[in-house]
Coordinates of N, CA and C and ligand atoms in Angstrom, one line a residue:
M1 N 0.8 -1.1 0.1 CA 0.1 -0.1 0.0 C 1.0 1.3 -0.2
R2 N 0.8 2.2 -1.0 CA 1.4 3.5 -1.0 C 0.8 4.4 0.0
R3 N 1.7 4.8 1.1 CA 1.1 6.0 1.9 C 1.0 7.2 1.0
K4 N -0.1 7.9 1.2 CA -0.4 9.2 0.6 C 0.5 10.3 1.0
L5 N 0.7 11.2 0.2 CA 1.8 12.3 0.5 C 1.3 13.5 0.4
A6 N 1.2 14.5 1.3 CA 1.1 16.0 1.0 C 2.4 16.8 1.2
A7 N 3.0 17.2 0.1 CA 4.2 17.9 0.1 C 4.0 19.5 -0.1
G8 N 4.6 20.4 0.8 CA 4.6 21.8 0.5 C 5.9 22.3 0.1
N9 N 6.2 23.0 -0.9 CA 7.1 23.6 -1.7 C 7.0 25.1 -1.5
W10 N 7.8 25.6 -0.4 CA 7.8 27.1 -0.3 C 8.5 27.8 -1.1
K11 N 9.3 27.3 -2.2 CA 10.2 28.0 -3.0 C 11.0 29.0 -2.3
M12 N 11.1 30.3 -2.9 CA 11.9 31.2 -2.3 C 11.2 32.2 -1.5
N13 N 10.5 31.6 -0.5 CA 9.5 32.3 0.3 C 9.7 31.8 1.8
G14 N 9.7 33.0 2.8 CA 9.8 32.5 4.2 C 10.9 32.9 4.9
T15 N 10.7 33.4 6.0 CA 11.9 33.9 7.0 C 11.4 33.2 8.4
S16 N 12.2 33.7 9.4 CA 11.9 33.0 10.7 C 10.7 33.0 11.1
A17 N 9.9 34.3 10.9 CA 8.6 34.5 11.6 C 7.5 33.3 10.7
D18 N 8.0 32.7 9.6 CA 7.1 31.8 9.0 C 7.1 30.5 9.7
L19 N 8.2 30.3 10.5 CA 8.3 28.7 11.1 C 7.0 28.4 12.0
A20 N 6.3 29.6 12.2 CA 5.1 29.2 12.9 C 4.0 28.3 12.2
Q21 N 4.1 28.5 10.9 CA 3.2 28.0 9.9 C 3.6 26.3 10.1
I22 N 4.9 26.1 10.1 CA 5.3 24.5 10.1 C 4.7 24.1 11.4
E23 N 5.1 25.0 12.6 CA 4.6 24.3 13.9 C 3.1 24.2 13.9
A24 N 2.4 25.0 13.1 CA 1.0 25.0 13.3 C 0.7 23.7 12.4
I25 N 1.2 23.3 11.4 CA 0.7 22.0 10.5 C 1.2 20.9 11.4
A26 N 2.3 20.8 12.3 CA 2.7 20.0 12.9 C 1.7 19.5 14.1
Q27 N 1.2 20.7 14.7 CA 0.2 20.4 15.9 C -1.1 20.0 15.4
A28 N -1.6 20.4 14.2 CA -3.0 20.4 13.6 C -3.1 18.9 13.2
H29 N -2.1 18.1 13.0 CA -2.1 17.0 12.0 C -1.5 15.9 12.7
T30 N -1.6 15.8 14.0 CA -0.9 14.6 14.8 C -1.2 13.3 14.3
G31 N -2.7 13.3 14.2 CA -3.3 11.9 13.9 C -3.3 11.5 12.1
A32 N -2.5 12.4 11.6 CA -2.7 12.3 10.0 C -2.2 11.0 9.5
L33 N -3.2 10.5 8.7 CA -2.9 9.2 7.9 C -1.7 9.6 6.8
S34 N -1.9 10.7 6.2 CA -0.8 10.9 5.2 C 0.4 11.1 5.7
E35 N 1.5 11.1 5.0 CA 2.7 11.7 5.3 C 2.7 13.1 4.9
I36 N 3.4 14.0 5.6 CA 3.4 15.5 5.4 C 4.8 15.9 5.2
V37 N 5.3 16.4 4.0 CA 6.6 16.9 3.9 C 6.6 18.6 3.7
M38 N 7.2 19.2 4.5 CA 7.5 20.6 4.2 C 8.9 20.9 3.7
A39 N 8.7 21.5 2.6 CA 10.1 22.1 1.9 C 10.3 23.6 2.0
P40 N 10.7 24.0 3.2 CA 11.0 25.6 3.5 C 12.2 25.8 2.6
P41 N 12.6 27.2 2.6 CA 13.9 27.4 2.0 C 15.1 26.6 3.0
T42 N 16.3 26.4 2.4 CA 17.4 25.7 3.1 C 17.7 26.4 4.5
T43 N 17.6 27.8 4.5 CA 18.0 28.8 5.7 C 17.1 28.2 6.8
L44 N 16.0 27.7 6.6 CA 15.0 27.4 7.6 C 14.9 26.1 8.3
L45 N 15.5 25.2 7.4 CA 15.4 23.8 7.7 C 16.0 23.4 9.1
H46 N 17.1 23.8 9.5 CA 17.7 23.5 10.8 C 16.5 23.9 12.2
R47 N 16.1 25.0 11.9 CA 15.0 25.6 12.9 C 13.7 24.8 12.9
A48 N 13.4 24.6 11.6 CA 12.0 23.9 11.4 C 12.3 22.6 11.9
S49 N 13.5 22.0 12.1 CA 13.6 20.6 12.5 C 13.1 20.5 14.0
E50 N 13.1 21.6 14.7 CA 12.5 21.7 16.1 C 11.3 21.0 16.4
F51 N 10.4 21.3 15.0 CA 9.0 21.0 15.1 C 8.8 19.7 14.5
T52 N 9.7 19.1 13.8 CA 9.4 17.9 13.3 C 10.3 16.7 13.8
K53 N 10.9 16.8 14.8 CA 11.6 15.6 15.4 C 10.7 14.6 15.8
T54 N 9.5 14.7 16.3 CA 8.4 13.9 16.5 C 7.3 14.4 15.7
G55 N 6.4 13.6 15.6 CA 5.0 14.2 15.0 C 4.9 13.9 13.6
P56 N 4.0 14.5 12.8 CA 3.5 13.9 11.5 C 4.4 14.7 10.3
V57 N 5.3 15.7 10.6 CA 5.8 16.4 9.6 C 7.3 16.0 9.3
T58 N 7.6 15.8 8.1 CA 8.9 15.5 7.8 C 9.6 16.6 7.0
L59 N 11.0 17.0 6.9 CA 11.3 18.1 6.1 C 11.9 17.7 4.8
G60 N 11.7 18.5 3.7 CA 12.5 18.3 2.6 C 13.2 19.7 2.1
A61 N 14.2 19.5 1.2 CA 15.0 20.6 0.6 C 14.3 20.7 -0.8
Q62 N 14.8 21.8 -1.4 CA 14.3 22.0 -2.7 C 15.2 21.8 -3.8
D63 N 16.4 21.6 -3.3 CA 17.3 21.2 -4.5 C 18.6 20.6 -3.7
C64 N 19.3 19.9 -4.6 CA 20.9 19.5 -3.9 C 21.9 19.5 -4.8
D65 N 23.0 19.6 -4.7 CA 24.3 19.5 -5.6 C 24.2 18.0 -6.1
K66 N 25.1 18.0 -7.4 CA 25.2 16.8 -7.8 C 26.4 16.1 -7.4
H67 N 27.1 16.8 -6.8 CA 28.6 16.3 -6.2 C 28.4 16.0 -4.5
E68 N 29.3 15.2 -4.2 CA 29.1 14.9 -2.8 C 29.7 15.9 -1.9
N69 N 30.5 16.5 -2.5 CA 31.2 17.8 -1.5 C 32.3 18.3 -2.4
G70 N 32.9 19.3 -1.9 CA 34.3 19.9 -2.5 C 34.0 21.2 -3.0
A71 N 34.8 21.7 -3.8 CA 34.9 23.1 -4.4 C 33.8 23.5 -5.5
H72 N 32.5 23.7 -4.6 CA 31.2 24.2 -5.3 C 30.9 25.3 -4.7
T73 N 31.4 26.4 -4.7 CA 30.9 27.6 -3.8 C 29.5 27.8 -4.1
G74 N 28.9 28.0 -2.9 CA 27.5 28.4 -2.7 C 26.7 27.1 -2.9
D75 N 26.9 26.1 -3.1 CA 26.2 24.8 -3.4 C 25.9 24.0 -2.2
I76 N 25.0 23.2 -2.1 CA 24.6 22.6 -0.9 C 24.6 21.0 -1.2
S77 N 25.1 20.2 -0.4 CA 25.2 18.9 -0.8 C 24.0 18.2 -0.1
A78 N 23.7 17.0 -0.5 CA 22.8 16.1 0.2 C 23.1 16.0 1.6
E79 N 24.1 15.5 2.1 CA 24.8 15.3 3.3 C 24.3 16.4 4.3
M80 N 24.6 17.6 3.6 CA 24.4 19.0 4.5 C 22.9 19.0 4.8
L81 N 22.1 18.7 3.8 CA 20.7 18.9 3.9 C 20.2 17.7 5.0
I82 N 20.8 16.6 5.0 CA 20.3 15.6 6.1 C 20.7 16.1 7.5
D83 N 22.2 16.8 7.5 CA 22.5 17.3 8.6 C 21.5 18.6 9.3
A84 N 21.0 19.2 8.2 CA 20.2 20.3 8.7 C 18.8 20.0 9.2
G85 N 18.7 18.6 8.7 CA 17.1 18.1 9.3 C 16.3 17.6 8.0
A86 N 16.6 17.7 6.8 CA 15.9 17.2 5.6 C 16.0 15.7 5.5
S87 N 14.8 15.0 5.1 CA 15.1 13.7 4.8 C 14.5 13.5 3.2
Y88 N 13.8 14.5 2.7 CA 13.4 14.6 1.2 C 14.2 15.5 0.6
V89 N 14.3 15.4 -0.8 CA 14.7 16.5 -1.5 C 14.0 16.6 -2.9
I90 N 13.4 17.8 -3.2 CA 12.8 18.0 -4.4 C 13.8 18.2 -5.6
L91 N 13.7 17.6 -6.7 CA 14.6 17.6 -7.6 C 14.0 17.9 -9.0
G92 N 14.5 18.7 -9.9 CA 14.2 18.8 -11.2 C 12.9 19.6 -11.4
H93 N 12.6 20.6 -10.2 CA 11.5 21.4 -10.5 C 11.6 22.3 -11.6
S94 N 10.5 22.5 -12.4 CA 10.7 23.3 -13.6 C 11.1 24.7 -13.3
E95 N 11.1 25.1 -12.1 CA 11.8 26.6 -11.9 C 13.2 26.4 -11.8
R96 N 13.6 25.4 -11.5 CA 15.0 24.9 -11.5 C 15.6 24.8 -12.8
R97 N 14.8 24.0 -13.5 CA 15.3 23.7 -15.0 C 15.4 25.0 -15.7
A98 N 14.3 26.0 -15.5 CA 14.2 27.1 -16.2 C 15.5 28.4 -15.7
D99 N 15.5 28.3 -14.3 CA 16.3 29.5 -13.7 C 17.7 29.0 -13.8
H100 N 18.0 27.6 -13.9 CA 19.4 27.2 -13.7 C 19.8 26.3 -14.7
A101 N 19.2 26.3 -15.7 CA 19.3 25.3 -17.0 C 19.7 24.0 -16.4
E102 N 18.9 23.6 -15.7 CA 19.1 22.1 -15.2 C 18.4 21.2 -16.2
H103 N 18.9 20.2 -16.6 CA 18.5 19.2 -17.6 C 18.2 17.8 -17.0
D104 N 17.6 16.9 -17.7 CA 17.0 15.8 -17.1 C 18.3 15.2 -16.6
E105 N 19.6 15.2 -17.3 CA 20.9 14.5 -16.8 C 21.1 14.9 -15.5
D106 N 21.1 16.1 -15.2 CA 21.5 16.7 -13.9 C 20.6 16.3 -12.8
V107 N 19.4 16.3 -13.3 CA 18.3 15.7 -12.2 C 18.7 14.3 -11.8
S108 N 18.9 13.4 -12.8 CA 19.3 12.0 -12.6 C 20.6 12.0 -11.6
A109 N 21.6 12.8 -12.0 CA 22.9 12.8 -11.3 C 22.7 13.2 -9.8
K110 N 21.6 14.4 -9.6 CA 21.4 14.7 -8.2 C 20.5 13.7 -7.6
A111 N 19.7 12.9 -8.2 CA 18.9 12.0 -7.6 C 19.8 10.8 -7.1
Q112 N 20.9 10.5 -7.8 CA 21.8 9.4 -7.4 C 22.4 9.8 -6.3
I113 N 23.0 10.9 -6.2 CA 23.9 11.4 -5.1 C 22.9 11.6 -3.9
A114 N 21.6 12.0 -3.9 CA 20.8 12.2 -2.9 C 20.3 10.8 -2.2
L115 N 20.1 10.0 -3.2 CA 19.6 8.5 -2.9 C 20.8 7.8 -2.1
K116 N 21.9 8.1 -2.5 CA 23.2 7.4 -2.0 C 23.5 8.0 -0.5
A117 N 23.2 9.2 -0.3 CA 23.3 10.0 1.1 C 22.1 9.3 2.0
G118 N 21.0 8.7 1.4 CA 20.0 8.3 2.2 C 18.7 9.1 2.2
M119 N 18.7 10.0 1.3 CA 17.4 10.6 1.3 C 16.2 10.0 0.4
R120 N 15.2 10.6 0.5 CA 14.1 10.3 -0.6 C 13.9 11.3 -1.4
V121 N 13.8 11.1 -2.7 CA 13.6 12.2 -3.8 C 12.4 12.5 -4.5
I122 N 12.0 13.5 -4.6 CA 10.6 14.0 -5.3 C 11.2 14.6 -6.6
I123 N 11.1 13.9 -7.7 CA 11.3 14.1 -9.0 C 10.3 14.8 -9.7
C124 N 10.6 16.1 -10.3 CA 9.4 16.8 -11.1 C 9.5 16.8 -12.4
L125 N 8.4 16.5 -13.0 CA 8.2 16.5 -14.4 C 7.1 17.3 -14.9
G126 N 7.0 17.6 -16.2 CA 5.8 18.3 -16.6 C 5.9 19.0 -18.0
E127 N 5.0 19.3 -18.6 CA 5.1 19.9 -20.0 C 4.6 21.4 -20.1
E128 N 5.0 22.0 -21.0 CA 4.9 23.5 -21.2 C 3.5 23.4 -22.0
L129 N 2.7 24.6 -21.9 CA 1.5 24.8 -22.6 C 1.5 24.5 -24.1
E130 N 2.7 24.8 -24.7 CA 2.8 24.7 -26.3 C 2.8 23.0 -26.5
E131 N 3.4 22.4 -25.6 CA 3.6 21.1 -25.7 C 2.3 20.3 -25.4
R132 N 1.4 20.8 -24.7 CA 0.2 20.3 -24.4 C -0.8 20.6 -25.4
E133 N -0.8 21.7 -26.0 CA -1.8 22.1 -27.1 C -1.3 21.3 -28.3
A134 N 0.1 20.9 -28.5 CA 0.6 20.3 -29.7 C 0.3 18.7 -29.5
E135 N -0.2 18.4 -28.5 CA -0.7 17.0 -28.1 C 0.5 16.3 -27.8
N136 N 1.7 16.9 -27.4 CA 3.1 16.2 -27.2 C 3.2 15.8 -25.7
T137 N 2.3 16.0 -24.9 CA 2.3 15.7 -23.5 C 2.9 14.5 -23.0
L138 N 2.5 13.3 -23.6 CA 2.9 12.0 -23.2 C 4.5 11.8 -23.7
D139 N 4.7 12.3 -25.0 CA 6.0 12.1 -25.4 C 7.0 12.8 -24.5
V140 N 6.7 14.1 -24.2 CA 7.6 14.8 -23.4 C 7.8 14.3 -22.0
I141 N 6.9 13.8 -21.2 CA 6.8 12.9 -19.9 C 7.5 11.8 -20.1
A142 N 7.4 11.1 -21.1 CA 8.4 9.9 -21.5 C 9.7 10.2 -21.7
G143 N 10.3 11.3 -22.2 CA 11.5 11.5 -22.2 C 12.0 12.1 -20.8
Q144 N 11.2 12.7 -20.2 CA 11.7 13.2 -18.8 C 12.0 12.1 -17.9
L145 N 10.8 11.3 -18.0 CA 11.2 10.0 -17.3 C 12.1 9.2 -17.5
A146 N 12.5 8.9 -18.6 CA 13.4 8.0 -19.2 C 14.9 8.7 -18.8
R147 N 15.1 9.9 -18.7 CA 16.3 10.6 -18.7 C 16.6 11.1 -17.1
S148 N 15.5 11.3 -16.5 CA 15.6 11.9 -15.1 C 15.6 11.0 -14.0
I149 N 15.2 9.9 -14.2 CA 15.1 8.7 -13.2 C 16.3 7.9 -13.5
P150 N 17.1 7.8 -12.4 CA 18.2 6.9 -12.5 C 18.1 5.3 -12.6
A151 N 18.8 4.6 -13.2 CA 18.5 3.2 -13.4 C 18.2 2.4 -12.1
D152 N 19.3 2.6 -11.1 CA 19.0 1.7 -9.9 C 18.2 2.5 -8.7
I153 N 16.9 2.5 -8.8 CA 16.0 3.1 -7.5 C 15.4 2.0 -6.9
S154 N 15.2 2.5 -5.6 CA 14.3 1.6 -4.7 C 12.9 2.4 -4.7
G155 N 11.8 1.7 -5.0 CA 10.5 2.3 -5.2 C 10.2 3.1 -4.0
D156 N 10.3 2.7 -2.9 CA 9.7 3.6 -1.5 C 10.6 4.7 -1.4
R157 N 11.8 4.9 -2.1 CA 12.5 6.4 -1.7 C 12.2 7.2 -3.0
L158 N 11.7 6.9 -3.9 CA 11.2 7.6 -5.2 C 9.8 8.2 -5.1
V159 N 9.7 9.4 -5.4 CA 8.3 10.2 -5.7 C 8.4 10.9 -6.7
I160 N 7.3 10.8 -7.6 CA 7.5 11.7 -8.9 C 6.3 12.5 -8.7
A161 N 6.5 13.8 -9.2 CA 5.5 14.9 -9.0 C 5.2 15.4 -10.5
Y162 N 4.1 15.1 -11.1 CA 3.6 15.6 -12.2 C 3.2 16.9 -12.0
E163 N 3.8 18.1 -12.6 CA 3.6 19.3 -12.5 C 3.6 20.2 -14.0
P164 N 2.4 20.2 -14.5 CA 2.2 20.9 -15.9 C 2.6 22.3 -15.6
I165 N 3.7 22.6 -16.3 CA 4.2 24.0 -16.0 C 3.2 25.2 -16.3
W166 N 2.3 25.0 -16.9 CA 1.2 26.1 -17.3 C 0.3 26.3 -16.2
A167 N 0.3 25.2 -15.3 CA -0.6 25.1 -14.1 C 0.3 25.6 -12.7
I168 N 1.3 25.9 -12.8 CA 2.1 26.2 -11.7 C 1.8 27.7 -11.5
G169 N 1.2 28.0 -10.3 CA 1.0 29.4 -9.8 C 0.2 30.2 -10.7
T170 N -0.7 29.4 -11.5 CA -1.5 30.2 -12.5 C -3.1 30.2 -12.0
G171 N -3.3 29.2 -11.2 CA -4.9 29.0 -10.9 C -5.5 28.1 -11.9
K172 N -4.7 27.7 -13.0 CA -5.1 26.8 -14.1 C -4.9 25.3 -13.6
V173 N -5.7 24.7 -13.8 CA -5.7 23.2 -13.4 C -5.9 22.2 -14.6
P174 N -5.3 21.0 -14.9 CA -5.9 20.2 -16.1 C -7.1 19.7 -15.6
S175 N -7.8 19.1 -16.6 CA -9.0 18.4 -16.3 C -8.7 17.0 -15.7
I176 N -9.7 16.5 -14.9 CA -9.5 15.3 -14.0 C -9.0 14.2 -15.1
E177 N -9.4 14.1 -16.4 CA -9.1 13.3 -17.2 C -7.8 13.4 -17.7
Q178 N -7.1 14.7 -17.8 CA -5.8 15.0 -18.1 C -5.0 14.4 -17.2
I179 N -5.2 14.7 -15.7 CA -4.4 14.3 -14.8 C -4.3 12.8 -14.8
A180 N -5.6 12.0 -14.9 CA -5.6 10.7 -14.9 C -4.6 10.0 -16.0
E181 N -4.7 10.6 -17.0 CA -4.2 10.1 -18.3 C -2.6 10.0 -18.0
V182 N -2.1 11.2 -17.7 CA -0.6 11.3 -17.3 C -0.2 10.4 -16.2
H183 N -1.0 10.5 -15.1 CA -0.5 9.5 -14.1 C -0.9 8.1 -14.5
D184 N -1.7 7.7 -15.0 CA -1.6 6.3 -15.5 C -0.6 5.8 -16.5
F185 N -0.2 6.9 -17.5 CA 1.1 6.7 -18.2 C 2.4 6.5 -17.4
I186 N 2.7 7.4 -16.5 CA 3.7 7.2 -15.6 C 3.9 6.1 -15.0
R187 N 2.8 5.5 -14.4 CA 2.6 4.1 -13.6 C 3.1 3.1 -14.7
A188 N 2.5 3.3 -15.8 CA 2.8 2.0 -16.8 C 4.3 2.2 -17.2
R189 N 4.8 3.2 -17.5 CA 6.3 3.4 -17.9 C 7.0 3.0 -16.9
L190 N 6.8 3.3 -15.6 CA 7.6 3.0 -14.5 C 7.5 1.2 -14.7
E191 N 6.4 0.7 -14.7 CA 6.3 -0.8 -14.8 C 7.0 -1.4 -16.1
E192 N 7.2 -0.7 -17.0 CA 7.9 -1.4 -18.2 C 9.4 -1.2 -17.8
R193 N 9.8 -0.1 -17.1 CA 11.1 -0.1 -16.9 C 11.7 -0.8 -15.8
F194 N 11.0 -0.8 -14.8 CA 11.5 -1.4 -13.4 C 10.7 -2.6 -12.9
G195 N 9.5 -2.9 -13.5 CA 8.7 -4.0 -13.1 C 7.7 -3.6 -12.1
S196 N 6.8 -4.5 -11.9 CA 5.5 -4.0 -11.1 C 5.9 -3.7 -9.8
R197 N 6.5 -4.5 -9.0 CA 6.9 -4.3 -7.6 C 7.4 -3.1 -7.3
I198 N 8.3 -2.5 -7.9 CA 8.9 -1.2 -7.8 C 7.8 -0.1 -8.3
A199 N 7.2 -0.4 -9.6 CA 6.4 0.7 -10.0 C 5.2 0.9 -9.1
R200 N 4.8 -0.1 -8.5 CA 3.6 -0.1 -7.6 C 4.0 0.8 -6.1
S201 N 5.2 0.8 -6.0 CA 5.5 1.5 -4.7 C 5.8 2.8 -5.0
V202 N 6.2 3.4 -6.0 CA 6.5 4.8 -6.3 C 5.2 5.7 -6.3
R203 N 5.2 6.7 -5.3 CA 4.2 7.5 -5.2 C 4.3 8.6 -6.4
L204 N 3.0 8.7 -6.8 CA 2.8 9.9 -8.0 C 2.0 11.1 -7.4
L205 N 2.8 12.2 -7.3 CA 2.0 13.6 -6.8 C 1.5 14.1 -8.0
Y206 N 0.2 15.0 -7.8 CA -0.1 16.0 -8.9 C 0.6 17.3 -8.1
G207 N 0.9 18.3 -9.2 CA 1.1 19.7 -8.7 C 1.0 20.5 -9.6
G208 N 0.5 22.0 -9.2 CA 0.1 23.0 -10.0 C -1.3 23.5 -9.7
S209 N -1.3 24.3 -8.7 CA -2.5 25.2 -8.4 C -3.3 24.3 -7.6
V210 N -2.9 23.4 -6.8 CA -3.8 22.5 -6.0 C -4.2 23.7 -4.5
K211 N -5.4 23.7 -4.5 CA -6.0 24.5 -3.4 C -6.9 23.6 -2.6
P212 N -7.4 24.3 -1.6 CA -8.5 23.8 -0.5 C -10.0 23.2 -1.5
N213 N -10.1 24.1 -2.6 CA -11.5 23.7 -3.1 C -11.2 22.8 -4.4
N214 N -10.1 22.2 -4.7 CA -10.0 21.6 -5.8 C -9.3 20.2 -5.3
A215 N -8.8 20.1 -4.2 CA -8.1 18.9 -3.8 C -8.7 17.6 -3.7
A216 N -9.9 17.6 -3.1 CA -10.6 16.4 -3.0 C -11.0 15.8 -4.4
A217 N -11.3 16.6 -5.4 CA -11.5 16.1 -6.8 C -10.2 15.3 -7.2
I218 N -9.0 16.1 -7.0 CA -7.9 15.6 -7.8 C -7.2 14.3 -7.0
F219 N -7.6 14.3 -5.7 CA -7.1 13.1 -4.9 C -8.0 11.8 -5.0
A220 N -9.1 12.0 -5.9 CA -10.0 10.8 -6.2 C -9.6 10.2 -7.4
V221 N -8.6 10.8 -8.1 CA -8.0 10.1 -9.4 C -7.2 9.1 -8.9
D222 N -7.4 7.8 -9.8 CA -6.5 6.6 -9.7 C -5.1 7.2 -9.8
N223 N -4.0 6.7 -9.0 CA -2.7 7.1 -9.4 C -2.4 8.1 -8.8
V224 N -3.1 9.0 -8.4 CA -2.8 10.2 -7.7 C -2.5 9.9 -6.2
D225 N -1.3 9.7 -5.7 CA -1.0 9.6 -4.3 C -0.9 10.8 -3.5
G226 N -1.1 12.0 -3.9 CA -1.0 13.2 -3.1 C -0.7 14.3 -3.8
A227 N -0.1 15.3 -3.4 CA 0.0 16.5 -4.0 C 1.3 17.2 -3.7
L228 N 2.2 17.8 -4.6 CA 3.1 19.0 -4.5 C 2.5 20.2 -4.4
V229 N 2.5 21.0 -3.3 CA 1.6 22.3 -3.3 C 2.6 23.4 -3.1
G230 N 2.4 24.4 -4.0 CA 3.5 25.6 -3.8 C 2.5 26.7 -3.0
G231 N 1.8 27.7 -3.5 CA 1.3 28.7 -2.8 C 0.6 28.4 -1.7
A232 N -0.4 27.4 -1.6 CA -1.3 27.0 -0.6 C -0.6 26.2 0.6
S233 N 0.7 25.9 0.4 CA 1.4 25.4 1.5 C 2.0 26.5 2.5
L234 N 2.0 27.7 2.1 CA 2.7 28.8 2.7 C 2.0 29.2 4.0
I235 N 0.7 29.0 4.0 CA -0.2 29.3 5.3 C -0.8 28.0 5.8
A236 N -0.8 27.7 7.0 CA -1.3 26.4 7.6 C -2.8 26.4 7.3
D237 N -3.4 27.4 7.6 CA -5.0 27.3 7.2 C -5.4 27.2 5.8
D238 N -4.3 27.3 4.8 CA -4.6 26.5 3.6 C -4.4 25.4 3.1
F239 N -3.1 25.0 3.9 CA -2.6 23.7 3.7 C -3.4 22.5 4.4
S240 N -3.6 23.0 5.4 CA -4.5 22.0 6.5 C -5.8 21.2 5.7
P241 N -6.6 22.2 5.1 CA -7.7 21.4 4.4 C -7.3 20.6 3.3
I242 N -6.3 20.8 2.6 CA -5.6 19.9 1.5 C -5.1 18.7 2.2
I243 N -4.6 18.8 3.5 CA -4.0 17.5 4.1 C -5.2 16.7 4.4
N244 N -6.2 17.4 5.0 CA -7.5 16.7 5.4 C -8.1 15.9 4.3
A245 N -8.1 16.8 3.0 CA -8.6 16.0 1.9 C -8.0 14.7 1.5
L246 N -6.8 15.0 1.7 CA -5.8 13.8 1.3 C -6.2 12.4 2.3
D247 N -6.2 12.9 3.5 CA -6.5 11.9 4.5 C -7.9 11.3 4.3
A248 N -8.9 12.0 3.9 CA -10.1 11.4 3.5 C -10.3 10.7 2.2
S249 N -9.2 10.9 1.5 CA -9.4 10.2 0.1 C -9.2 8.7 0.2
Ligands
13P301 P1 1.5 26.3 -7.0 O1 0.6 25.3 -6.1 O2 1.6 27.6 -6.3 O3 0.9 26.2 -8.4 O4 3.0 25.7 -7.3 C1 3.0 24.2 -7.5 C2 4.3 23.9 -7.5 O5 5.3 24.4 -8.4 C3 4.9 23.0 -6.3 O6 6.2 22.6 -6.6

């Protein structure tokens, strides 16, 4: 059985004052059925770990370097993230791909180093609007999957987030049929490549404008095992109903 997962990606938002939101989530969901991952900026990880040592929340980082350590000024290794309190790392987010020219091969290298260090990885995939309109979505996803996911994975440490780029921060959400189609496709591709035991244990998250008012419908889709939430994860009062909808699904 795959445990449902609600992950909050704070992106480049949040300072010390916002730690209270993580504390509030931890307190409000002590009995959560779902796993809850909060990914604040790296600067807050260590202090956030105070609220996550026990309880329902685990911490995630938003990126890690593809090297283990060494002369890479300004970069952060998987080992450092673990030391700061993170057990998950989001990799290949479309904003990293766009802002830092990260390619699928970089994402795969980062995943390998993070998995080797003992982290769980949330690898992000998703098409541009032009690709969706040209009916290339499944081809794009197939290519990203083939290149971004390393060859030797253990299913329970891999999470894949399908985040259509045109749905991120826009309030636009694909139809339920479109979400189902992509998630079913990802599961089938994983099965072809890794076999059904591993494919069945990988959690597939949907991300892109998930809000309290659309979460339940998205979570009712087969092969949606949770969500990667941006804007609505910043405030506990917005994120809590999404976690509750996941628990109820
Ligand atoms: P929004 O929920 O703000 O659309 O962001 C989604 C996202 O990019 C999560 O990683």
